[in-house]
C-alpha cells in the first residue's frame, strides 16, 4: 500500500473541537495520522509519498445524500450540435453548455455534422479551445465515426505529435504533424468511452468527474436499477472514482429481497442503500400532502401517494429483510403520516429511518422525529428555489419549512444533498443557502425565515458526517480522523474564514478519495 | 385461437405473379387463407371475426433491416419544455416536436414547470389539443409528479368524468366535473409508463407505436445489450407489439458465445440476430475505406477499423458458434475486404453473411457478393441524403454507389432499412428514394444515377421479404401466404397504382402483427 502524506494545508477535520491540522497521512485508502506535519511524518516514518497542497484549506469530502446521478449524467451529455449550420453556431452552443458544467469537468455530447455547415470543413482543436480552453472536451460527430477534441483532452489522454495512429484509427495531423483534434474511428475510442451518448456506464463515468470537480466524494443515488447495474460495472472495472450508496426503487423491493440484498451490503465503493418509498408528491404540482391545503386551490390537500396501511406494511417488509427505509415526504400531513408509520412499524435493529425532503413539518412532529431517531435528508437549495412559491401557496400556515435550525435544536440528525438534476449539485451553493437562506444574488436581504439559518460548521457537518450517518457510515466517512477513509477535498476558499458570499464560488482544487487524487484542477 | 378475416381490401401479397386478393384469414398469429372473400370465408367456416378494411390497399408489414431503435426511442422522448417561460412557448415547442413524429404516434417528453411561466397556472388539455389534436400526448412536469395529457390520451386510457380517482392519485376536474388533463401522482402512472424519460423500457414501449404507425411490423435492431434487455422485458410482459431481430455488438460476442446465444434463437417476437462487425467508418467523416481516397484530402484512404486478419478470425469465431455475421462496410476497399474475409472464412451452415450499407462498391465485387450469397443490407435514404457529398468527395471514381439495380441484376439479395435515427425511419420515403433516386422535393430531376433505380415492386420486396431473408426468416415473413405470420398493413395509397410522388405521404391506416390489430389510425 502507498502511504501518502498530504501536507502544507489547513485541514478542517470535521471535528469542531480541534483547531485545523497541518497534515494528514493515508495508508492506502485509510487515514493513519492527522496533526502537525512533524507529528504526521513521525507517525508514518520514511518512504511516504508527499503531496503538497500549497497551503489550501481542506475539508472532508462532501457527501450528497439525495441525488439522481443517472438523470444528471444524461443531462451532462446533452450538448446537441445537430442543428448547427456553421462552426460559429456550434461553438456558441458549446460555450453555453460549458457554462453549466462544474469547473474542470469534461464537456461531452456532440452530434455535429460539418458537412452541412456553411463552410463544410472538419473543425479543429483550436476552434474548440477558443470556447472551452480550461476543461477537456470530446464531441462525437453525428455519424459517430469521428471525435472532435480540444487540446486539454488530447493532453489528458496523452496524444501528441509523437503518438502513432492506433490500429483501426487515425489521429488527423496538420502539415507540421501536429494533431488537429480530429480523431477517427479507433483513435477516438479512449475519449468516446468517457461519455458516449446513450450508454449509461459511459455517461456516469463522465459525470463522476463533474461531481468530483464539485467536491463530492460520495453520493446516495436515488435513480433506478439500471443505474445500480452501471455503477457495479464501473466498480468491477476499477473505474469508480466516487463512493455510491444506492437506493432501491419501491417497485423493486420484492425482487431485491428475493435476491437477498440488504442495506449496507457491498464495499466502501458501492453499498446497497435504503428502499425509497413515497408518501406524497411535490409542492409545484400541488400534490404534496397538506393538513391545510393550498391557497387558491380550495379543497385540494394534495395526495397520499401510498396509503397509510400500505406504508406500514412496506416498512415492516423492508425492515424484516434488513433493508432500511427512506420515504419521500414534502407536506406536513405526509411527514406526519410517515412518522406515524415509522412509529407503528417499530425501530428495526441496525437500520435508520429517513425522511427525504421533510420540507414542511409541524413543530410537534419534529420532536417526534428526534425521539424516533428519524434522519431528515434535506436539500438546502430547494428552500431558496421554492421559497416564493411557499410564501404564496402555503401562506399563513403554522409550518416549520426547511426548518434546519429547529430540527438540529430538537436533535433530528440532518443529512444534506441536492436532488440534482432538479437543482444543480454544487454543494457550496447548498452551504450558502443553508447559512444565509438567500439566493446567491443575496435576495431576499437577511434571508427567508432567517431564524432557521445554520452556521457554516453545522451546514458542513450535515453535508458530510450527516449524510454518512444517514447511510450508517459514520464510522467510515465524514470526519478526517485515523481509521476513517481518506476522502477529502482541497479548496481555494476556506469556508470557516471566508466571507459567506464567496462560498458559492469556491473552487475545488483537489479531490482525494481513498487516499488517491481522483480529480485535480489543472 | 381467434380466427379473423380481413376483408374488403386490395391485398398485395408480395407474390408479384398473382393479382391482388380480396381477403385474408388469420388463425391466431398465422395466415390460413388468402383469396377472394368467398374463398377465404369458405376456408375458415363460420364463427370468424370479420375486420372490414374499407377497401384499403394492403401490403406485407414493412421490415426495417437496420435500425437503432433505442437511440430512436430516446429521440422521441426529447421534447424538452424546461426553458419555456409561458404556456405559449411550451405549446410552440410541442407543435414543432409533433411535426417530427409519425402520424398518430404518442407525443412524450415534457419537463414543463408552470410555476415559472408568465402566468403560473396549471395548463389544461384544451391548450394541448390546440397544437396536438390528432395524437395522444402525455407530458410529465419537471418535478415528475404531474402529467399534462390531451383529450386523445385521456380517451385512450379511458379517463372521463365518471372515472374515480385512483388510490394515491388525482384526476383534476373543472367545475363541471370534467377532467382538465392534469393527472397527479398515481393517476398519471398509466400514461407515464408509456414513455418515461430515461427508462429505456418505457421509451421503447412508446417508440413501437411510432414505428407501427409508419407501417413497420419487424425490425433488425443494431443497438446495444441494454436494448436487448429492454425488449426482452417487453416481450416477457406480453407488451411487445412489433417483432425484433436483435444484433449482438462485437464487443459482446465472446459473452454471447459463452451464454450459448445463437442466431435465430428465440420466438417470432424476439430473435437473436447476427454479430455486428465494422470494416470501416463513414463518408461524412472521411473514414470509409476507399481504394482511391477522397477529393481534397490527399493521401487519406479512410480507415480499416478492423484489420483484415482480425475480421477473418471474428467471422470464424462467430460462425463456429452458430452466430451470423453482419459487417458494416461503406467504402469500396472496405467492401472488398469484407467479401475477401467472408470468402476466406468459408460459408457457415445455415447462416447468411451480410454487408451493412454496401454503399460504394466496385462492380467486380458485386459479382463476388452474388456468388458468395452475401446479402446487401442497404438504406435508400442514405443515397438521397448523401448523393451531393458523394459527387464531391468521390468524384471521378469508378464506383457502383447505392447500386441497387446492379446488385439485383447480379443476383445479390437486397434488404432495406433506414439506419434511424441517422435518417427518419419512414419506409415510404425509402420506397420513393429507391424508385426515383430523388429527394422528396423531386431533386435532382430524373434522379441521381438513375440507372440504379428500382421498380416499386422490387423496392417493396427488399423492404419486406428481403429483410426477412437477411434474417433467415423468409419462411415466416415478407409474403402474405398461408403458413406465414399475419403481419400486414392497410394503407391509404396503393403503391402499385399511385403516382410515385404521393408515396412518401402514404398514411398507414391499420398495422396488424400476428393477426391482431396493434395500431390503428384514429
PDB file of C-alpha atoms in Angstrom, chain A residues 280-482:
ATOM      1  CA  UNK A 280     -46.762  12.329  -1.198  1.00  0.00           C
ATOM      2  CA  UNK A 281     -45.949  14.417  -4.275  1.00  0.00           C
ATOM      3  CA  UNK A 282     -44.478  17.888  -4.755  1.00  0.00           C
ATOM      4  CA  UNK A 283     -45.361  21.488  -3.952  1.00  0.00           C
ATOM      5  CA  UNK A 284     -45.083  22.764  -7.539  1.00  0.00           C
ATOM      6  CA  UNK A 285     -47.626  20.190  -8.676  1.00  0.00           C
ATOM      7  CA  UNK A 286     -49.936  20.819  -5.660  1.00  0.00           C
ATOM      8  CA  UNK A 287     -49.523  17.153  -4.782  1.00  0.00           C
ATOM      9  CA  UNK A 288     -47.646  17.366  -1.503  1.00  0.00           C
ATOM     10  CA  UNK A 289     -49.960  16.201   1.253  1.00  0.00           C
ATOM     11  CA  UNK A 290     -51.013  19.147   3.442  1.00  0.00           C
ATOM     12  CA  UNK A 291     -53.138  19.399   6.557  1.00  0.00           C
ATOM     13  CA  UNK A 292     -54.461  22.801   5.436  1.00  0.00           C
ATOM     14  CA  UNK A 293     -54.285  22.705   1.631  1.00  0.00           C
ATOM     15  CA  UNK A 294     -53.085  25.295  -0.886  1.00  0.00           C
ATOM     16  CA  UNK A 295     -54.012  28.952  -1.294  1.00  0.00           C
ATOM     17  CA  UNK A 296     -56.186  29.405  -4.367  1.00  0.00           C
ATOM     18  CA  UNK A 297     -56.839  25.688  -4.792  1.00  0.00           C
ATOM     19  CA  UNK A 298     -59.622  25.136  -2.325  1.00  0.00           C
ATOM     20  CA  UNK A 299     -60.416  21.611  -1.223  1.00  0.00           C
ATOM     21  CA  UNK A 300     -57.158  20.191  -2.540  1.00  0.00           C
ATOM     22  CA  UNK A 301     -54.977  18.821   0.252  1.00  0.00           C
ATOM     23  CA  UNK A 302     -52.537  17.076  -2.043  1.00  0.00           C
ATOM     24  CA  UNK A 303     -52.130  13.363  -2.390  1.00  0.00           C
ATOM     25  CA  UNK A 304     -51.250  10.451  -0.124  1.00  0.00           C
ATOM     26  CA  UNK A 305     -49.341   8.574  -2.791  1.00  0.00           C
ATOM     27  CA  UNK A 306     -49.009   5.468  -0.663  1.00  0.00           C
ATOM     28  CA  UNK A 307     -51.979   4.795   1.617  1.00  0.00           C
ATOM     29  CA  UNK A 308     -51.032   4.669   5.280  1.00  0.00           C
ATOM     30  CA  UNK A 309     -51.624   0.955   5.787  1.00  0.00           C
ATOM     31  CA  UNK A 310     -49.504   0.112   2.750  1.00  0.00           C
ATOM     32  CA  UNK A 311     -46.772   2.382   4.077  1.00  0.00           C
ATOM     33  CA  UNK A 312     -46.669   0.479   7.366  1.00  0.00           C
ATOM     34  CA  UNK A 313     -46.659  -2.821   5.516  1.00  0.00           C
ATOM     35  CA  UNK A 314     -43.831  -1.803   3.201  1.00  0.00           C
ATOM     36  CA  UNK A 315     -41.761  -0.509   6.120  1.00  0.00           C
ATOM     37  CA  UNK A 316     -42.239  -3.780   8.014  1.00  0.00           C
ATOM     38  CA  UNK A 317     -41.444  -5.878   4.941  1.00  0.00           C
ATOM     39  CA  UNK A 318     -38.241  -3.962   4.239  1.00  0.00           C
ATOM     40  CA  UNK A 319     -37.138  -3.890   7.867  1.00  0.00           C
ATOM     41  CA  UNK A 320     -37.661  -7.606   8.301  1.00  0.00           C
ATOM     42  CA  UNK A 321     -35.396  -8.168   5.296  1.00  0.00           C
ATOM     43  CA  UNK A 322     -32.629  -5.915   6.601  1.00  0.00           C
ATOM     44  CA  UNK A 323     -33.419  -3.059   4.237  1.00  0.00           C
ATOM     45  CA  UNK A 324     -33.562   0.494   5.573  1.00  0.00           C
ATOM     46  CA  UNK A 325     -36.394   2.838   4.589  1.00  0.00           C
ATOM     47  CA  UNK A 326     -36.181   6.366   3.168  1.00  0.00           C
ATOM     48  CA  UNK A 327     -39.565   7.950   2.496  1.00  0.00           C
ATOM     49  CA  UNK A 328     -40.249  10.988   0.351  1.00  0.00           C
ATOM     50  CA  UNK A 329     -42.434  13.442   2.291  1.00  0.00           C
ATOM     51  CA  UNK A 330     -42.891  17.124   1.450  1.00  0.00           C
ATOM     52  CA  UNK A 331     -46.148  18.235   3.068  1.00  0.00           C
ATOM     53  CA  UNK A 332     -46.891  18.409   6.789  1.00  0.00           C
ATOM     54  CA  UNK A 333     -49.548  15.711   6.590  1.00  0.00           C
ATOM     55  CA  UNK A 334     -47.235  13.451   4.595  1.00  0.00           C
ATOM     56  CA  UNK A 335     -44.455  13.915   7.132  1.00  0.00           C
ATOM     57  CA  UNK A 336     -46.841  13.225   9.985  1.00  0.00           C
ATOM     58  CA  UNK A 337     -48.077  10.024   8.376  1.00  0.00           C
ATOM     59  CA  UNK A 338     -44.546   8.793   7.747  1.00  0.00           C
ATOM     60  CA  UNK A 339     -43.586   9.456  11.350  1.00  0.00           C
ATOM     61  CA  UNK A 340     -46.764   7.652  12.480  1.00  0.00           C
ATOM     62  CA  UNK A 341     -45.896   4.724  10.212  1.00  0.00           C
ATOM     63  CA  UNK A 342     -42.292   4.544  11.433  1.00  0.00           C
ATOM     64  CA  UNK A 343     -43.532   4.626  14.995  1.00  0.00           C
ATOM     65  CA  UNK A 344     -46.113   1.909  14.376  1.00  0.00           C
ATOM     66  CA  UNK A 345     -43.701  -0.332  12.468  1.00  0.00           C
ATOM     67  CA  UNK A 346     -41.145  -0.098  15.262  1.00  0.00           C
ATOM     68  CA  UNK A 347     -37.458   0.612  15.119  1.00  0.00           C
ATOM     69  CA  UNK A 348     -35.531  -2.043  13.190  1.00  0.00           C
ATOM     70  CA  UNK A 349     -32.218  -3.258  14.613  1.00  0.00           C
ATOM     71  CA  UNK A 350     -29.180  -1.664  12.993  1.00  0.00           C
ATOM     72  CA  UNK A 351     -31.125   0.383  10.462  1.00  0.00           C
ATOM     73  CA  UNK A 352     -32.008   4.079  10.350  1.00  0.00           C
ATOM     74  CA  UNK A 353     -35.274   5.587   9.194  1.00  0.00           C
ATOM     75  CA  UNK A 354     -35.062   8.579   6.889  1.00  0.00           C
ATOM     76  CA  UNK A 355     -37.439  11.176   5.561  1.00  0.00           C
ATOM     77  CA  UNK A 356     -36.428  12.610   2.189  1.00  0.00           C
ATOM     78  CA  UNK A 357     -37.096  16.373   1.841  1.00  0.00           C
ATOM     79  CA  UNK A 358     -39.079  16.841   5.114  1.00  0.00           C
ATOM     80  CA  UNK A 359     -39.861  20.295   3.797  1.00  0.00           C
ATOM     81  CA  UNK A 360     -42.994  21.455   5.604  1.00  0.00           C
ATOM     82  CA  UNK A 361     -43.463  19.981   9.047  1.00  0.00           C
ATOM     83  CA  UNK A 362     -45.455  20.750  12.163  1.00  0.00           C
ATOM     84  CA  UNK A 363     -43.257  21.563  15.151  1.00  0.00           C
ATOM     85  CA  UNK A 364     -44.714  18.787  17.276  1.00  0.00           C
ATOM     86  CA  UNK A 365     -43.723  16.280  14.633  1.00  0.00           C
ATOM     87  CA  UNK A 366     -40.117  17.464  14.690  1.00  0.00           C
ATOM     88  CA  UNK A 367     -39.951  16.476  18.337  1.00  0.00           C
ATOM     89  CA  UNK A 368     -41.324  13.070  17.420  1.00  0.00           C
ATOM     90  CA  UNK A 369     -38.717  12.652  14.647  1.00  0.00           C
ATOM     91  CA  UNK A 370     -35.987  13.318  17.174  1.00  0.00           C
ATOM     92  CA  UNK A 371     -37.427  10.838  19.645  1.00  0.00           C
ATOM     93  CA  UNK A 372     -37.688   8.123  16.988  1.00  0.00           C
ATOM     94  CA  UNK A 373     -34.228   8.861  15.564  1.00  0.00           C
ATOM     95  CA  UNK A 374     -35.557   9.698  12.103  1.00  0.00           C
ATOM     96  CA  UNK A 375     -32.944  11.338   9.857  1.00  0.00           C
ATOM     97  CA  UNK A 376     -34.079  14.414   7.889  1.00  0.00           C
ATOM     98  CA  UNK A 377     -32.485  14.208   4.428  1.00  0.00           C
ATOM     99  CA  UNK A 378     -32.873  17.749   3.110  1.00  0.00           C
ATOM    100  CA  UNK A 379     -31.756  19.886   0.178  1.00  0.00           C
ATOM    101  CA  UNK A 380     -30.872  23.480   1.111  1.00  0.00           C
ATOM    102  CA  UNK A 381     -31.267  24.787  -2.445  1.00  0.00           C
ATOM    103  CA  UNK A 382     -34.883  23.598  -2.549  1.00  0.00           C
ATOM    104  CA  UNK A 383     -35.509  26.276   0.088  1.00  0.00           C
ATOM    105  CA  UNK A 384     -34.056  29.136  -1.924  1.00  0.00           C
ATOM    106  CA  UNK A 385     -35.615  27.900  -5.186  1.00  0.00           C
ATOM    107  CA  UNK A 386     -39.092  27.376  -3.735  1.00  0.00           C
ATOM    108  CA  UNK A 387     -39.422  29.988  -1.011  1.00  0.00           C
ATOM    109  CA  UNK A 388     -41.520  32.337  -3.157  1.00  0.00           C
ATOM    110  CA  UNK A 389     -43.866  29.502  -4.029  1.00  0.00           C
ATOM    111  CA  UNK A 390     -44.125  28.554  -0.341  1.00  0.00           C
ATOM    112  CA  UNK A 391     -44.932  32.141   0.598  1.00  0.00           C
ATOM    113  CA  UNK A 392     -47.726  32.102  -1.967  1.00  0.00           C
ATOM    114  CA  UNK A 393     -49.191  28.617  -1.795  1.00  0.00           C
ATOM    115  CA  UNK A 394     -48.783  27.875   1.911  1.00  0.00           C
ATOM    116  CA  UNK A 395     -49.327  31.404   3.238  1.00  0.00           C
ATOM    117  CA  UNK A 396     -50.430  31.704   6.863  1.00  0.00           C
ATOM    118  CA  UNK A 397     -49.981  28.056   7.819  1.00  0.00           C
ATOM    119  CA  UNK A 398     -48.234  27.196  11.065  1.00  0.00           C
ATOM    120  CA  UNK A 399     -45.389  25.346   9.398  1.00  0.00           C
ATOM    121  CA  UNK A 400     -41.736  24.785  10.058  1.00  0.00           C
ATOM    122  CA  UNK A 401     -40.453  24.953   6.479  1.00  0.00           C
ATOM    123  CA  UNK A 402     -36.928  23.810   5.599  1.00  0.00           C
ATOM    124  CA  UNK A 403     -36.565  24.021   9.353  1.00  0.00           C
ATOM    125  CA  UNK A 404     -32.909  23.146   9.723  1.00  0.00           C
ATOM    126  CA  UNK A 405     -32.364  25.107  12.930  1.00  0.00           C
ATOM    127  CA  UNK A 406     -35.464  23.724  14.600  1.00  0.00           C
ATOM    128  CA  UNK A 407     -34.504  20.212  13.526  1.00  0.00           C
ATOM    129  CA  UNK A 408     -30.947  20.482  14.844  1.00  0.00           C
ATOM    130  CA  UNK A 409     -32.049  22.031  18.103  1.00  0.00           C
ATOM    131  CA  UNK A 410     -34.595  19.263  18.571  1.00  0.00           C
ATOM    132  CA  UNK A 411     -31.920  16.635  17.954  1.00  0.00           C
ATOM    133  CA  UNK A 412     -33.002  15.474  14.489  1.00  0.00           C
ATOM    134  CA  UNK A 413     -29.963  14.268  12.519  1.00  0.00           C
ATOM    135  CA  UNK A 414     -29.605  16.302   9.302  1.00  0.00           C
ATOM    136  CA  UNK A 415     -28.232  14.947   6.017  1.00  0.00           C
ATOM    137  CA  UNK A 416     -27.792  17.368   3.104  1.00  0.00           C
ATOM    138  CA  UNK A 417     -27.978  16.839  -0.635  1.00  0.00           C
ATOM    139  CA  UNK A 418     -29.077  18.451  -3.878  1.00  0.00           C
ATOM    140  CA  UNK A 419     -31.776  16.344  -5.577  1.00  0.00           C
ATOM    141  CA  UNK A 420     -29.817  17.016  -8.807  1.00  0.00           C
ATOM    142  CA  UNK A 421     -30.708  17.351 -11.627  1.00  0.00           C
ATOM    143  CA  UNK A 422     -33.762  19.063 -10.099  1.00  0.00           C
ATOM    144  CA  UNK A 423     -31.206  21.518  -8.675  1.00  0.00           C
ATOM    145  CA  UNK A 424     -27.540  21.952  -9.553  1.00  0.00           C
ATOM    146  CA  UNK A 425     -25.411  19.593  -7.406  1.00  0.00           C
ATOM    147  CA  UNK A 426     -22.849  22.226  -6.346  1.00  0.00           C
ATOM    148  CA  UNK A 427     -22.578  21.661  -2.561  1.00  0.00           C
ATOM    149  CA  UNK A 428     -21.055  25.090  -1.986  1.00  0.00           C
ATOM    150  CA  UNK A 429     -24.241  26.696  -3.245  1.00  0.00           C
ATOM    151  CA  UNK A 430     -26.083  24.454  -0.788  1.00  0.00           C
ATOM    152  CA  UNK A 431     -23.827  25.590   2.063  1.00  0.00           C
ATOM    153  CA  UNK A 432     -24.531  29.209   1.165  1.00  0.00           C
ATOM    154  CA  UNK A 433     -28.286  28.555   1.081  1.00  0.00           C
ATOM    155  CA  UNK A 434     -28.168  26.782   4.437  1.00  0.00           C
ATOM    156  CA  UNK A 435     -26.180  29.580   6.092  1.00  0.00           C
ATOM    157  CA  UNK A 436     -27.993  32.581   4.567  1.00  0.00           C
ATOM    158  CA  UNK A 437     -31.433  31.401   3.356  1.00  0.00           C
ATOM    159  CA  UNK A 438     -30.869  33.760   0.427  1.00  0.00           C
ATOM    160  CA  UNK A 439     -30.296  33.081  -3.229  1.00  0.00           C
ATOM    161  CA  UNK A 440     -26.739  33.543  -4.448  1.00  0.00           C
ATOM    162  CA  UNK A 441     -27.728  37.058  -5.579  1.00  0.00           C
ATOM    163  CA  UNK A 442     -28.360  37.930  -1.918  1.00  0.00           C
ATOM    164  CA  UNK A 443     -32.147  38.035  -2.130  1.00  0.00           C
ATOM    165  CA  UNK A 444     -34.162  38.312  -0.017  1.00  0.00           C
ATOM    166  CA  UNK A 445     -31.897  40.518   2.142  1.00  0.00           C
ATOM    167  CA  UNK A 446     -31.358  38.973   5.569  1.00  0.00           C
ATOM    168  CA  UNK A 447     -32.717  35.650   4.381  1.00  0.00           C
ATOM    169  CA  UNK A 448     -36.102  33.985   4.196  1.00  0.00           C
ATOM    170  CA  UNK A 449     -37.274  32.889   7.662  1.00  0.00           C
ATOM    171  CA  UNK A 450     -33.754  33.621   8.901  1.00  0.00           C
ATOM    172  CA  UNK A 451     -34.352  32.006  12.288  1.00  0.00           C
ATOM    173  CA  UNK A 452     -33.754  28.668  10.523  1.00  0.00           C
ATOM    174  CA  UNK A 453     -30.224  29.518   9.357  1.00  0.00           C
ATOM    175  CA  UNK A 454     -27.282  27.309  10.256  1.00  0.00           C
ATOM    176  CA  UNK A 455     -23.650  28.098  10.922  1.00  0.00           C
ATOM    177  CA  UNK A 456     -21.060  27.106   8.312  1.00  0.00           C
ATOM    178  CA  UNK A 457     -19.849  24.321  10.581  1.00  0.00           C
ATOM    179  CA  UNK A 458     -23.360  22.943  11.086  1.00  0.00           C
ATOM    180  CA  UNK A 459     -24.132  23.031   7.380  1.00  0.00           C
ATOM    181  CA  UNK A 460     -20.833  21.382   6.518  1.00  0.00           C
ATOM    182  CA  UNK A 461     -21.426  18.613   9.040  1.00  0.00           C
ATOM    183  CA  UNK A 462     -24.869  17.956   7.552  1.00  0.00           C
ATOM    184  CA  UNK A 463     -23.238  17.660   4.103  1.00  0.00           C
ATOM    185  CA  UNK A 464     -20.502  15.275   5.307  1.00  0.00           C
ATOM    186  CA  UNK A 465     -20.938  13.383   8.554  1.00  0.00           C
ATOM    187  CA  UNK A 466     -24.716  13.847   8.468  1.00  0.00           C
ATOM    188  CA  UNK A 467     -25.043  12.124   5.107  1.00  0.00           C
ATOM    189  CA  UNK A 468     -22.680   9.411   6.300  1.00  0.00           C
ATOM    190  CA  UNK A 469     -24.827   8.915   9.405  1.00  0.00           C
ATOM    191  CA  UNK A 470     -27.969   8.584   7.262  1.00  0.00           C
ATOM    192  CA  UNK A 471     -26.228   5.692   5.490  1.00  0.00           C
ATOM    193  CA  UNK A 472     -24.883   4.089   8.672  1.00  0.00           C
ATOM    194  CA  UNK A 473     -21.369   5.006   7.511  1.00  0.00           C
ATOM    195  CA  UNK A 474     -20.437   7.494  10.203  1.00  0.00           C
ATOM    196  CA  UNK A 475     -17.595   5.214  11.280  1.00  0.00           C
ATOM    197  CA  UNK A 476     -16.039   5.355   7.799  1.00  0.00           C
ATOM    198  CA  UNK A 477     -16.738   8.812   6.427  1.00  0.00           C
ATOM    199  CA  UNK A 478     -17.411  12.443   7.231  1.00  0.00           C
ATOM    200  CA  UNK A 479     -14.591  13.182   9.684  1.00  0.00           C
ATOM    201  CA  UNK A 480     -10.871  13.165   8.940  1.00  0.00           C
ATOM    202  CA  UNK A 481      -9.575  11.017  11.783  1.00  0.00           C
ATOM    203  CA  UNK A 482      -7.414   7.894  11.853  1.00  0.00           C
TER     204      UNK A 482
END
